[in-house]
Amino acid sequence: MLILNTLKGYVLKVFDIKEEELYKTLLLQLNIFLLITTLLIVKPTINSLFLSELTSDALPLGYVLTAIMAIIGSYFYDRILEKFPLNIVIERTLIGSVISLMIFGIAFNFQLGKGFILYIPYIWVAIFGLLTASQFWILANLVYNVREAKRVFGFIGAGAIAGGIFGGYLTSLLTTFISSENLLFFAALLLICCLPITRYIWKNEVVPLNAFQVSQRSDPKGESPFKLIRQDKLLSLIAIVIGISVLVAKLVDYQYSDYASRLIDNQDDLTSFFGFWFSTLSVISLLVQLFLTQRIVGTFGVGKSLLWLPSGILVGSAILLLIPQLWVIVFIKVVDGSLKQSVNKAATELLSIPIPIETKKKTKTFTDVVVDSIATGLAGFILIFFINGLDISSTYISLIIIALISVWLYFIYHLRREYIVSFKNLLETAHTKKEKSDRKEIPVTSIVDTVIRVFHSGEEGQILHMLQKTLEVKNERFFYAIKGLLGHESAAVRALAIENLYFLKTQNLSFQMESMVHDKDQHVTTAAFRYLLKNYDNDTLELFNKYLNSTDATIANASLIGLSLELRNNTRLQERFSLANRIGMALEQYGKLESREHKRNKMFAILEAIGNAKVDRYYDIIKQQLHGEETEFLNVAIKSASKTLDQEFIALIVPHLSKKDSRKVATEALFNFGEPIMDIMVDTIRNEHIDLEDAIYIVPVIEKFASQKAINTLIKITEDTEHSIKIEAIEALKRLKWKYPNLQIKDRFVVDKILDECNLYQNTLSVIHSQIVIQYKKKDQSPESLEENEARNGLIHLLEQRLDRQLQRIFRFLGIKYPPNDIDSILNTILNGKEEQRVHAVEFLENILDNQLKKELIPVAESTLMETISEEQIKKLNLKVFSESECYHALLVRKDVKLKQAVLYLIEKTNDIKFVPLVEMALEDRNEKIRIKAAEILGSLKV
């Protein structure tokens, strides 16, 4: 027991894991260990069976088929993930894989796996490796938040490395007394162990999360990663370099498989050989990563470090041409396998510093799957042409490899140049307005040196921007430069420097952090407390008791906030530190304080602590402040409410959107809930559960997401909503369309909406014309009362205003399809220009429209040029003459509260029982005011 406790303490300290996280982290590590071990048993087994039966001549077609299946499969897999929960997809993948392995094992044992059927397991094992690894890391990202993931993913990833080492050596060992065919049954047995682990993790770690937490921990979706890559030159070059490296690796892999299969006749010996070298490559890669990567990248810089992999393969390929032996191709394979996952990977990660983190997330899967698959397929086609077509020896594939390496080096050169340009742009945009007039020019040389130089001599804006970037990379080489920022004059720099140091392990700075607890800025103090809670060697409970009870209000408040931040989503630690009781004590202290400033700071700390740690016992404190009048308290309460990610606060935050003093904070707060809030918001708007003013300001919240889902949500809002909301949604769509070309708005949607608006415009003209006719007829038959006449004139006037609105919407939709500046100019001229200018504007509009829109829209535009509508215009616009009941029915079914009120008012003044069915229809309206008014009128009509 003592040994276990000592080992446990060592693991917790060395790998930066909290005691409460250890069990689930070890389970996840075991899961990935089993998955990779299974892969390293199955892959050499299937490869040896494939090569023994079909020879290496079949490999090129195998590459092509694998690439095709990977691309097609990824498309359908995305659709499946949208339709089914992740846990169901993972479970079915595991069960399906176990069944597949059993079928393959039986087929091989009964000599059924012959000929082209062998392509099925060959392709299957490639897809299995991609699929299971992807699913595992998606699951792991749901288990941990971003901050936790940065700490524990390295330890979990060690399970994958261990599996890579163990699996191959185990395969090599097992082939001495088990035939290759039977290894598949053993692999199935290992794989089925992943099923209970996955179910346990899902039930205990993912199920308790709400939709907003899941959204925050999931990768953003919707945008086209291809478009994002194409729009960013640096990202495009990185993708090309990765693609070429995969292409070369596949050609090397072919040579490796060809030499091995020709020199090793026995199937079991071939399986053992592949298994041994798969594991040996993992060992060498690990050793390079641990002992050489940092030195190579640090000494040679990122640009030159990228040259190691192609240079090593180049040398090996040249030797192979002179000495065509197996040990040479093994050497090339070792160079490729060891440097790709160590030096090359580290250099590529540093190269991506200037790329926004969201863009990296959105394009990672595309790069890993699609770019890899395209390169694999291309390698297959090259081999089919040269090996199968021209029948040349695999040794001479080295000439193609050497040619490709020259292309690879060319793109590395351009990649380094583009990186320097991107880094300079990064430094330019990092300047604050104040700094731009007298900014310093920081030379961009090597990546690491440039980052360190920014920390030493950059302006505040540059340093803050770079600290945000190094926070994403988590690289120990920046430790001392960041440590030097702890004495920076800017509190924001000091706080963000501590945030970076929180994840770095070069030194334990607890002693220095204790002094920073006394910093004048509360953000710095809070960051220092978080660092201490994670790294303090002695009793952290005793440490926090000392500071929470401090007589210095700033320290006491900061310690409470720091504690709440660190204990978020961890109920066990919250109980250990008695966080809820400490908040209760802080509330008692608040009641005893007399100084307004002290009371204000104490309440701010309490609100932040409740929100950070999601202490639902004290949610009423947040709610109380949300109903308060003081802007400062209100804004802090809004922020804290959003941090809880609890849906009950959404309805309490929304009413603050229409208030100028709280609008910005409320918008950010709602945005913080993540993309699931869009579905809630659109339902709220369409069901009219909120005031019109608040509904209008929900649109900018949705626009802020700037994603494909935001586009789709805004499209929904343009349907059957109030004009002012609809206009905001159309404007938001227009801004997103022209600002983010990667977002898609179907042309068909825009055309259909314009045609709908044109029909509505014509319908409104028909109602106005019908009302005038009705009014004229009534003069001769039974003259209207003064009140009825005024009500009818009021309705006609309101309908004329609606014509202007509908015209606005038509042109706003046009601004999505055509350049907004041209469309806005045309509308402005039509509405406000002189007669001749208006005619020219309509002619210009006619020239830019396509035939379908021209046919419907030009008559509408021409109608605006006329003071009165002639009979000819009525025929041209195909206007109908409605009866009075038909007019009212047409208006009551619209989503326009004011029009409905005007219609009901006119019915009331008409006092005719023939309109009772229309009033009864209004009783079912979604708007409460309409229902009340309809009930009132119905009562008077039936009296």
JSON list of N, CA, C and O in Angstrom, two decimals, residues 684-724:
[
{"chain": "A", "resi": 684, "resn": "THR", "atom": "N", "xyz": [-37.51, 31.08, -29.19]},
{"chain": "A", "resi": 684, "resn": "THR", "atom": "CA", "xyz": [-38.04, 32.18, -28.36]},
{"chain": "A", "resi": 684, "resn": "THR", "atom": "C", "xyz": [-38.60, 33.29, -29.24]},
{"chain": "A", "resi": 684, "resn": "THR", "atom": "O", "xyz": [-39.67, 33.84, -28.96]},
{"chain": "A", "resi": 685, "resn": "ILE", "atom": "N", "xyz": [-37.88, 33.63, -30.30]},
{"chain": "A", "resi": 685, "resn": "ILE", "atom": "CA", "xyz": [-38.33, 34.69, -31.21]},
{"chain": "A", "resi": 685, "resn": "ILE", "atom": "C", "xyz": [-39.59, 34.27, -31.95]},
{"chain": "A", "resi": 685, "resn": "ILE", "atom": "O", "xyz": [-40.58, 35.01, -32.02]},
{"chain": "A", "resi": 686, "resn": "ARG", "atom": "N", "xyz": [-39.58, 33.07, -32.51]},
{"chain": "A", "resi": 686, "resn": "ARG", "atom": "CA", "xyz": [-40.71, 32.64, -33.34]},
{"chain": "A", "resi": 686, "resn": "ARG", "atom": "C", "xyz": [-41.98, 32.42, -32.53]},
{"chain": "A", "resi": 686, "resn": "ARG", "atom": "O", "xyz": [-43.08, 32.62, -33.03]},
{"chain": "A", "resi": 687, "resn": "ASN", "atom": "N", "xyz": [-41.81, 32.04, -31.27]},
{"chain": "A", "resi": 687, "resn": "ASN", "atom": "CA", "xyz": [-42.99, 31.84, -30.42]},
{"chain": "A", "resi": 687, "resn": "ASN", "atom": "C", "xyz": [-43.40, 33.11, -29.68]},
{"chain": "A", "resi": 687, "resn": "ASN", "atom": "O", "xyz": [-44.33, 33.08, -28.87]},
{"chain": "A", "resi": 688, "resn": "GLU", "atom": "N", "xyz": [-42.64, 34.21, -29.94]},
{"chain": "A", "resi": 688, "resn": "GLU", "atom": "CA", "xyz": [-42.95, 35.53, -29.37]},
{"chain": "A", "resi": 688, "resn": "GLU", "atom": "C", "xyz": [-43.02, 35.50, -27.85]},
{"chain": "A", "resi": 688, "resn": "GLU", "atom": "O", "xyz": [-43.92, 36.06, -27.23]},
{"chain": "A", "resi": 689, "resn": "HIS", "atom": "N", "xyz": [-42.01, 34.84, -27.25]},
{"chain": "A", "resi": 689, "resn": "HIS", "atom": "CA", "xyz": [-41.96, 34.74, -25.79]},
{"chain": "A", "resi": 689, "resn": "HIS", "atom": "C", "xyz": [-41.22, 35.92, -25.17]},
{"chain": "A", "resi": 689, "resn": "HIS", "atom": "O", "xyz": [-41.13, 36.00, -23.94]},
{"chain": "A", "resi": 690, "resn": "ILE", "atom": "N", "xyz": [-40.69, 36.81, -25.99]},
{"chain": "A", "resi": 690, "resn": "ILE", "atom": "CA", "xyz": [-39.96, 37.96, -25.47]},
{"chain": "A", "resi": 690, "resn": "ILE", "atom": "C", "xyz": [-40.42, 39.23, -26.18]},
{"chain": "A", "resi": 690, "resn": "ILE", "atom": "O", "xyz": [-41.05, 39.18, -27.23]},
{"chain": "A", "resi": 691, "resn": "ASP", "atom": "N", "xyz": [-40.08, 40.37, -25.56]},
{"chain": "A", "resi": 691, "resn": "ASP", "atom": "CA", "xyz": [-40.44, 41.65, -26.15]},
{"chain": "A", "resi": 691, "resn": "ASP", "atom": "C", "xyz": [-39.72, 41.85, -27.48]},
{"chain": "A", "resi": 691, "resn": "ASP", "atom": "O", "xyz": [-38.61, 41.35, -27.68]},
{"chain": "A", "resi": 692, "resn": "LEU", "atom": "N", "xyz": [-40.36, 42.64, -28.34]},
{"chain": "A", "resi": 692, "resn": "LEU", "atom": "CA", "xyz": [-39.81, 42.89, -29.68]},
{"chain": "A", "resi": 692, "resn": "LEU", "atom": "C", "xyz": [-38.42, 43.53, -29.60]},
{"chain": "A", "resi": 692, "resn": "LEU", "atom": "O", "xyz": [-37.51, 43.16, -30.34]},
{"chain": "A", "resi": 693, "resn": "GLU", "atom": "N", "xyz": [-38.23, 44.48, -28.67]},
{"chain": "A", "resi": 693, "resn": "GLU", "atom": "CA", "xyz": [-36.95, 45.17, -28.56]},
{"chain": "A", "resi": 693, "resn": "GLU", "atom": "C", "xyz": [-35.82, 44.20, -28.22]},
{"chain": "A", "resi": 693, "resn": "GLU", "atom": "O", "xyz": [-34.72, 44.30, -28.76]},
{"chain": "A", "resi": 694, "resn": "ASP", "atom": "N", "xyz": [-36.10, 43.26, -27.30]},
{"chain": "A", "resi": 694, "resn": "ASP", "atom": "CA", "xyz": [-35.09, 42.27, -26.93]},
{"chain": "A", "resi": 694, "resn": "ASP", "atom": "C", "xyz": [-34.83, 41.31, -28.09]},
{"chain": "A", "resi": 694, "resn": "ASP", "atom": "O", "xyz": [-33.69, 40.91, -28.34]},
{"chain": "A", "resi": 695, "resn": "ALA", "atom": "N", "xyz": [-35.90, 40.94, -28.80]},
{"chain": "A", "resi": 695, "resn": "ALA", "atom": "CA", "xyz": [-35.77, 40.01, -29.92]},
{"chain": "A", "resi": 695, "resn": "ALA", "atom": "C", "xyz": [-34.85, 40.57, -31.01]},
{"chain": "A", "resi": 695, "resn": "ALA", "atom": "O", "xyz": [-34.06, 39.84, -31.61]},
{"chain": "A", "resi": 696, "resn": "ILE", "atom": "N", "xyz": [-34.96, 41.87, -31.24]},
{"chain": "A", "resi": 696, "resn": "ILE", "atom": "CA", "xyz": [-34.11, 42.52, -32.26]},
{"chain": "A", "resi": 696, "resn": "ILE", "atom": "C", "xyz": [-32.63, 42.35, -31.92]},
{"chain": "A", "resi": 696, "resn": "ILE", "atom": "O", "xyz": [-31.80, 42.09, -32.79]},
{"chain": "A", "resi": 697, "resn": "TYR", "atom": "N", "xyz": [-32.30, 42.47, -30.62]},
{"chain": "A", "resi": 697, "resn": "TYR", "atom": "CA", "xyz": [-30.90, 42.42, -30.20]},
{"chain": "A", "resi": 697, "resn": "TYR", "atom": "C", "xyz": [-30.37, 40.99, -30.03]},
{"chain": "A", "resi": 697, "resn": "TYR", "atom": "O", "xyz": [-29.18, 40.80, -29.75]},
{"chain": "A", "resi": 698, "resn": "ILE", "atom": "N", "xyz": [-31.25, 40.01, -30.19]},
{"chain": "A", "resi": 698, "resn": "ILE", "atom": "CA", "xyz": [-30.79, 38.62, -30.19]},
{"chain": "A", "resi": 698, "resn": "ILE", "atom": "C", "xyz": [-30.04, 38.33, -31.49]},
{"chain": "A", "resi": 698, "resn": "ILE", "atom": "O", "xyz": [-29.10, 37.53, -31.51]},
{"chain": "A", "resi": 699, "resn": "VAL", "atom": "N", "xyz": [-30.45, 39.00, -32.57]},
{"chain": "A", "resi": 699, "resn": "VAL", "atom": "CA", "xyz": [-29.82, 38.77, -33.88]},
{"chain": "A", "resi": 699, "resn": "VAL", "atom": "C", "xyz": [-28.30, 39.01, -33.84]},
{"chain": "A", "resi": 699, "resn": "VAL", "atom": "O", "xyz": [-27.54, 38.17, -34.33]},
{"chain": "A", "resi": 700, "resn": "PRO", "atom": "N", "xyz": [-27.80, 40.12, -33.25]},
{"chain": "A", "resi": 700, "resn": "PRO", "atom": "CA", "xyz": [-26.35, 40.30, -33.18]},
{"chain": "A", "resi": 700, "resn": "PRO", "atom": "C", "xyz": [-25.63, 39.22, -32.37]},
{"chain": "A", "resi": 700, "resn": "PRO", "atom": "O", "xyz": [-24.47, 38.92, -32.64]},
{"chain": "A", "resi": 701, "resn": "VAL", "atom": "N", "xyz": [-26.33, 38.64, -31.40]},
{"chain": "A", "resi": 701, "resn": "VAL", "atom": "CA", "xyz": [-25.74, 37.53, -30.63]},
{"chain": "A", "resi": 701, "resn": "VAL", "atom": "C", "xyz": [-25.48, 36.35, -31.56]},
{"chain": "A", "resi": 701, "resn": "VAL", "atom": "O", "xyz": [-24.40, 35.75, -31.56]},
{"chain": "A", "resi": 702, "resn": "ILE", "atom": "N", "xyz": [-26.47, 36.02, -32.37]},
{"chain": "A", "resi": 702, "resn": "ILE", "atom": "CA", "xyz": [-26.34, 34.90, -33.31]},
{"chain": "A", "resi": 702, "resn": "ILE", "atom": "C", "xyz": [-25.28, 35.22, -34.38]},
{"chain": "A", "resi": 702, "resn": "ILE", "atom": "O", "xyz": [-24.45, 34.37, -34.73]},
{"chain": "A", "resi": 703, "resn": "GLU", "atom": "N", "xyz": [-25.28, 36.46, -34.85]},
{"chain": "A", "resi": 703, "resn": "GLU", "atom": "CA", "xyz": [-24.29, 36.86, -35.87]},
{"chain": "A", "resi": 703, "resn": "GLU", "atom": "C", "xyz": [-22.87, 36.72, -35.35]},
{"chain": "A", "resi": 703, "resn": "GLU", "atom": "O", "xyz": [-21.95, 36.39, -36.10]},
{"chain": "A", "resi": 704, "resn": "LYS", "atom": "N", "xyz": [-22.68, 36.93, -34.06]},
{"chain": "A", "resi": 704, "resn": "LYS", "atom": "CA", "xyz": [-21.35, 36.90, -33.45]},
{"chain": "A", "resi": 704, "resn": "LYS", "atom": "C", "xyz": [-20.66, 35.55, -33.59]},
{"chain": "A", "resi": 704, "resn": "LYS", "atom": "O", "xyz": [-19.45, 35.47, -33.63]},
{"chain": "A", "resi": 705, "resn": "PHE", "atom": "N", "xyz": [-21.46, 34.48, -33.73]},
{"chain": "A", "resi": 705, "resn": "PHE", "atom": "CA", "xyz": [-20.86, 33.15, -33.88]},
{"chain": "A", "resi": 705, "resn": "PHE", "atom": "C", "xyz": [-20.16, 33.00, -35.23]},
{"chain": "A", "resi": 705, "resn": "PHE", "atom": "O", "xyz": [-19.24, 32.20, -35.36]},
{"chain": "A", "resi": 706, "resn": "ALA", "atom": "N", "xyz": [-20.63, 33.74, -36.24]},
{"chain": "A", "resi": 706, "resn": "ALA", "atom": "CA", "xyz": [-19.99, 33.75, -37.57]},
{"chain": "A", "resi": 706, "resn": "ALA", "atom": "C", "xyz": [-19.69, 32.34, -38.07]},
{"chain": "A", "resi": 706, "resn": "ALA", "atom": "O", "xyz": [-18.61, 32.04, -38.57]},
{"chain": "A", "resi": 707, "resn": "SER", "atom": "N", "xyz": [-20.67, 31.45, -37.92]},
{"chain": "A", "resi": 707, "resn": "SER", "atom": "CA", "xyz": [-20.51, 30.06, -38.34]},
{"chain": "A", "resi": 707, "resn": "SER", "atom": "C", "xyz": [-21.63, 29.69, -39.30]},
{"chain": "A", "resi": 707, "resn": "SER", "atom": "O", "xyz": [-22.58, 30.45, -39.48]},
{"chain": "A", "resi": 708, "resn": "GLN", "atom": "N", "xyz": [-21.52, 28.50, -39.88]},
{"chain": "A", "resi": 708, "resn": "GLN", "atom": "CA", "xyz": [-22.57, 28.05, -40.79]},
{"chain": "A", "resi": 708, "resn": "GLN", "atom": "C", "xyz": [-23.88, 27.86, -40.05]},
{"chain": "A", "resi": 708, "resn": "GLN", "atom": "O", "xyz": [-24.96, 28.12, -40.58]},
{"chain": "A", "resi": 709, "resn": "LYS", "atom": "N", "xyz": [-23.78, 27.42, -38.79]},
{"chain": "A", "resi": 709, "resn": "LYS", "atom": "CA", "xyz": [-25.01, 27.26, -38.00]},
{"chain": "A", "resi": 709, "resn": "LYS", "atom": "C", "xyz": [-25.66, 28.62, -37.76]},
{"chain": "A", "resi": 709, "resn": "LYS", "atom": "O", "xyz": [-26.89, 28.73, -37.75]},
{"chain": "A", "resi": 710, "resn": "ALA", "atom": "N", "xyz": [-24.84, 29.65, -37.56]},
{"chain": "A", "resi": 710, "resn": "ALA", "atom": "CA", "xyz": [-25.38, 31.00, -37.38]},
{"chain": "A", "resi": 710, "resn": "ALA", "atom": "C", "xyz": [-26.12, 31.44, -38.65]},
{"chain": "A", "resi": 710, "resn": "ALA", "atom": "O", "xyz": [-27.21, 32.02, -38.56]},
{"chain": "A", "resi": 711, "resn": "ILE", "atom": "N", "xyz": [-25.55, 31.14, -39.81]},
{"chain": "A", "resi": 711, "resn": "ILE", "atom": "CA", "xyz": [-26.22, 31.45, -41.08]},
{"chain": "A", "resi": 711, "resn": "ILE", "atom": "C", "xyz": [-27.56, 30.74, -41.16]},
{"chain": "A", "resi": 711, "resn": "ILE", "atom": "O", "xyz": [-28.59, 31.36, -41.48]},
{"chain": "A", "resi": 712, "resn": "ASN", "atom": "N", "xyz": [-27.57, 29.46, -40.85]},
{"chain": "A", "resi": 712, "resn": "ASN", "atom": "CA", "xyz": [-28.81, 28.67, -40.94]},
{"chain": "A", "resi": 712, "resn": "ASN", "atom": "C", "xyz": [-29.86, 29.17, -39.96]},
{"chain": "A", "resi": 712, "resn": "ASN", "atom": "O", "xyz": [-31.06, 29.18, -40.26]},
{"chain": "A", "resi": 713, "resn": "THR", "atom": "N", "xyz": [-29.41, 29.61, -38.78]},
{"chain": "A", "resi": 713, "resn": "THR", "atom": "CA", "xyz": [-30.34, 30.13, -37.76]},
{"chain": "A", "resi": 713, "resn": "THR", "atom": "C", "xyz": [-30.93, 31.46, -38.21]},
{"chain": "A", "resi": 713, "resn": "THR", "atom": "O", "xyz": [-32.13, 31.70, -38.06]},
{"chain": "A", "resi": 714, "resn": "LEU", "atom": "N", "xyz": [-30.10, 32.32, -38.75]},
{"chain": "A", "resi": 714, "resn": "LEU", "atom": "CA", "xyz": [-30.58, 33.62, -39.24]},
{"chain": "A", "resi": 714, "resn": "LEU", "atom": "C", "xyz": [-31.57, 33.44, -40.39]},
{"chain": "A", "resi": 714, "resn": "LEU", "atom": "O", "xyz": [-32.53, 34.21, -40.51]},
{"chain": "A", "resi": 715, "resn": "ILE", "atom": "N", "xyz": [-31.33, 32.45, -41.21]},
{"chain": "A", "resi": 715, "resn": "ILE", "atom": "CA", "xyz": [-32.26, 32.15, -42.31]},
{"chain": "A", "resi": 715, "resn": "ILE", "atom": "C", "xyz": [-33.64, 31.80, -41.74]},
{"chain": "A", "resi": 715, "resn": "ILE", "atom": "O", "xyz": [-34.68, 32.24, -42.25]},
{"chain": "A", "resi": 716, "resn": "LYS", "atom": "N", "xyz": [-33.65, 31.01, -40.66]},
{"chain": "A", "resi": 716, "resn": "LYS", "atom": "CA", "xyz": [-34.93, 30.67, -40.01]},
{"chain": "A", "resi": 716, "resn": "LYS", "atom": "C", "xyz": [-35.63, 31.92, -39.49]},
{"chain": "A", "resi": 716, "resn": "LYS", "atom": "O", "xyz": [-36.86, 32.03, -39.56]},
{"chain": "A", "resi": 717, "resn": "ILE", "atom": "N", "xyz": [-34.85, 32.88, -38.98]},
{"chain": "A", "resi": 717, "resn": "ILE", "atom": "CA", "xyz": [-35.44, 34.08, -38.40]},
{"chain": "A", "resi": 717, "resn": "ILE", "atom": "C", "xyz": [-36.05, 34.98, -39.48]},
{"chain": "A", "resi": 717, "resn": "ILE", "atom": "O", "xyz": [-36.95, 35.77, -39.21]},
{"chain": "A", "resi": 718, "resn": "THR", "atom": "N", "xyz": [-35.57, 34.84, -40.71]},
{"chain": "A", "resi": 718, "resn": "THR", "atom": "CA", "xyz": [-36.14, 35.66, -41.79]},
{"chain": "A", "resi": 718, "resn": "THR", "atom": "C", "xyz": [-37.53, 35.17, -42.20]},
{"chain": "A", "resi": 718, "resn": "THR", "atom": "O", "xyz": [-38.20, 35.81, -43.01]},
{"chain": "A", "resi": 719, "resn": "GLU", "atom": "N", "xyz": [-37.95, 34.06, -41.65]},
{"chain": "A", "resi": 719, "resn": "GLU", "atom": "CA", "xyz": [-39.26, 33.50, -42.00]},
{"chain": "A", "resi": 719, "resn": "GLU", "atom": "C", "xyz": [-40.26, 33.76, -40.87]},
{"chain": "A", "resi": 719, "resn": "GLU", "atom": "O", "xyz": [-40.00, 33.43, -39.72]},
{"chain": "A", "resi": 720, "resn": "ASP", "atom": "N", "xyz": [-41.39, 34.34, -41.19]},
{"chain": "A", "resi": 720, "resn": "ASP", "atom": "CA", "xyz": [-42.52, 34.51, -40.26]},
{"chain": "A", "resi": 720, "resn": "ASP", "atom": "C", "xyz": [-42.14, 35.22, -38.97]},
{"chain": "A", "resi": 720, "resn": "ASP", "atom": "O", "xyz": [-42.49, 34.78, -37.87]},
{"chain": "A", "resi": 721, "resn": "THR", "atom": "N", "xyz": [-41.38, 36.29, -39.08]},
{"chain": "A", "resi": 721, "resn": "THR", "atom": "CA", "xyz": [-41.08, 37.11, -37.90]},
{"chain": "A", "resi": 721, "resn": "THR", "atom": "C", "xyz": [-41.42, 38.57, -38.19]},
{"chain": "A", "resi": 721, "resn": "THR", "atom": "O", "xyz": [-41.63, 38.96, -39.34]},
{"chain": "A", "resi": 722, "resn": "GLU", "atom": "N", "xyz": [-41.42, 39.36, -37.14]},
{"chain": "A", "resi": 722, "resn": "GLU", "atom": "CA", "xyz": [-41.72, 40.78, -37.27]},
{"chain": "A", "resi": 722, "resn": "GLU", "atom": "C", "xyz": [-40.72, 41.46, -38.21]},
{"chain": "A", "resi": 722, "resn": "GLU", "atom": "O", "xyz": [-39.55, 41.04, -38.30]},
{"chain": "A", "resi": 723, "resn": "HIS", "atom": "N", "xyz": [-41.17, 42.51, -38.88]},
{"chain": "A", "resi": 723, "resn": "HIS", "atom": "CA", "xyz": [-40.33, 43.21, -39.87]},
{"chain": "A", "resi": 723, "resn": "HIS", "atom": "C", "xyz": [-38.99, 43.64, -39.29]},
{"chain": "A", "resi": 723, "resn": "HIS", "atom": "O", "xyz": [-37.94, 43.41, -39.90]},
{"chain": "A", "resi": 724, "resn": "SER", "atom": "N", "xyz": [-39.01, 44.27, -38.12]},
{"chain": "A", "resi": 724, "resn": "SER", "atom": "CA", "xyz": [-37.77, 44.80, -37.55]},
{"chain": "A", "resi": 724, "resn": "SER", "atom": "C", "xyz": [-36.78, 43.67, -37.25]},
{"chain": "A", "resi": 724, "resn": "SER", "atom": "O", "xyz": [-35.57, 43.83, -37.44]}
]
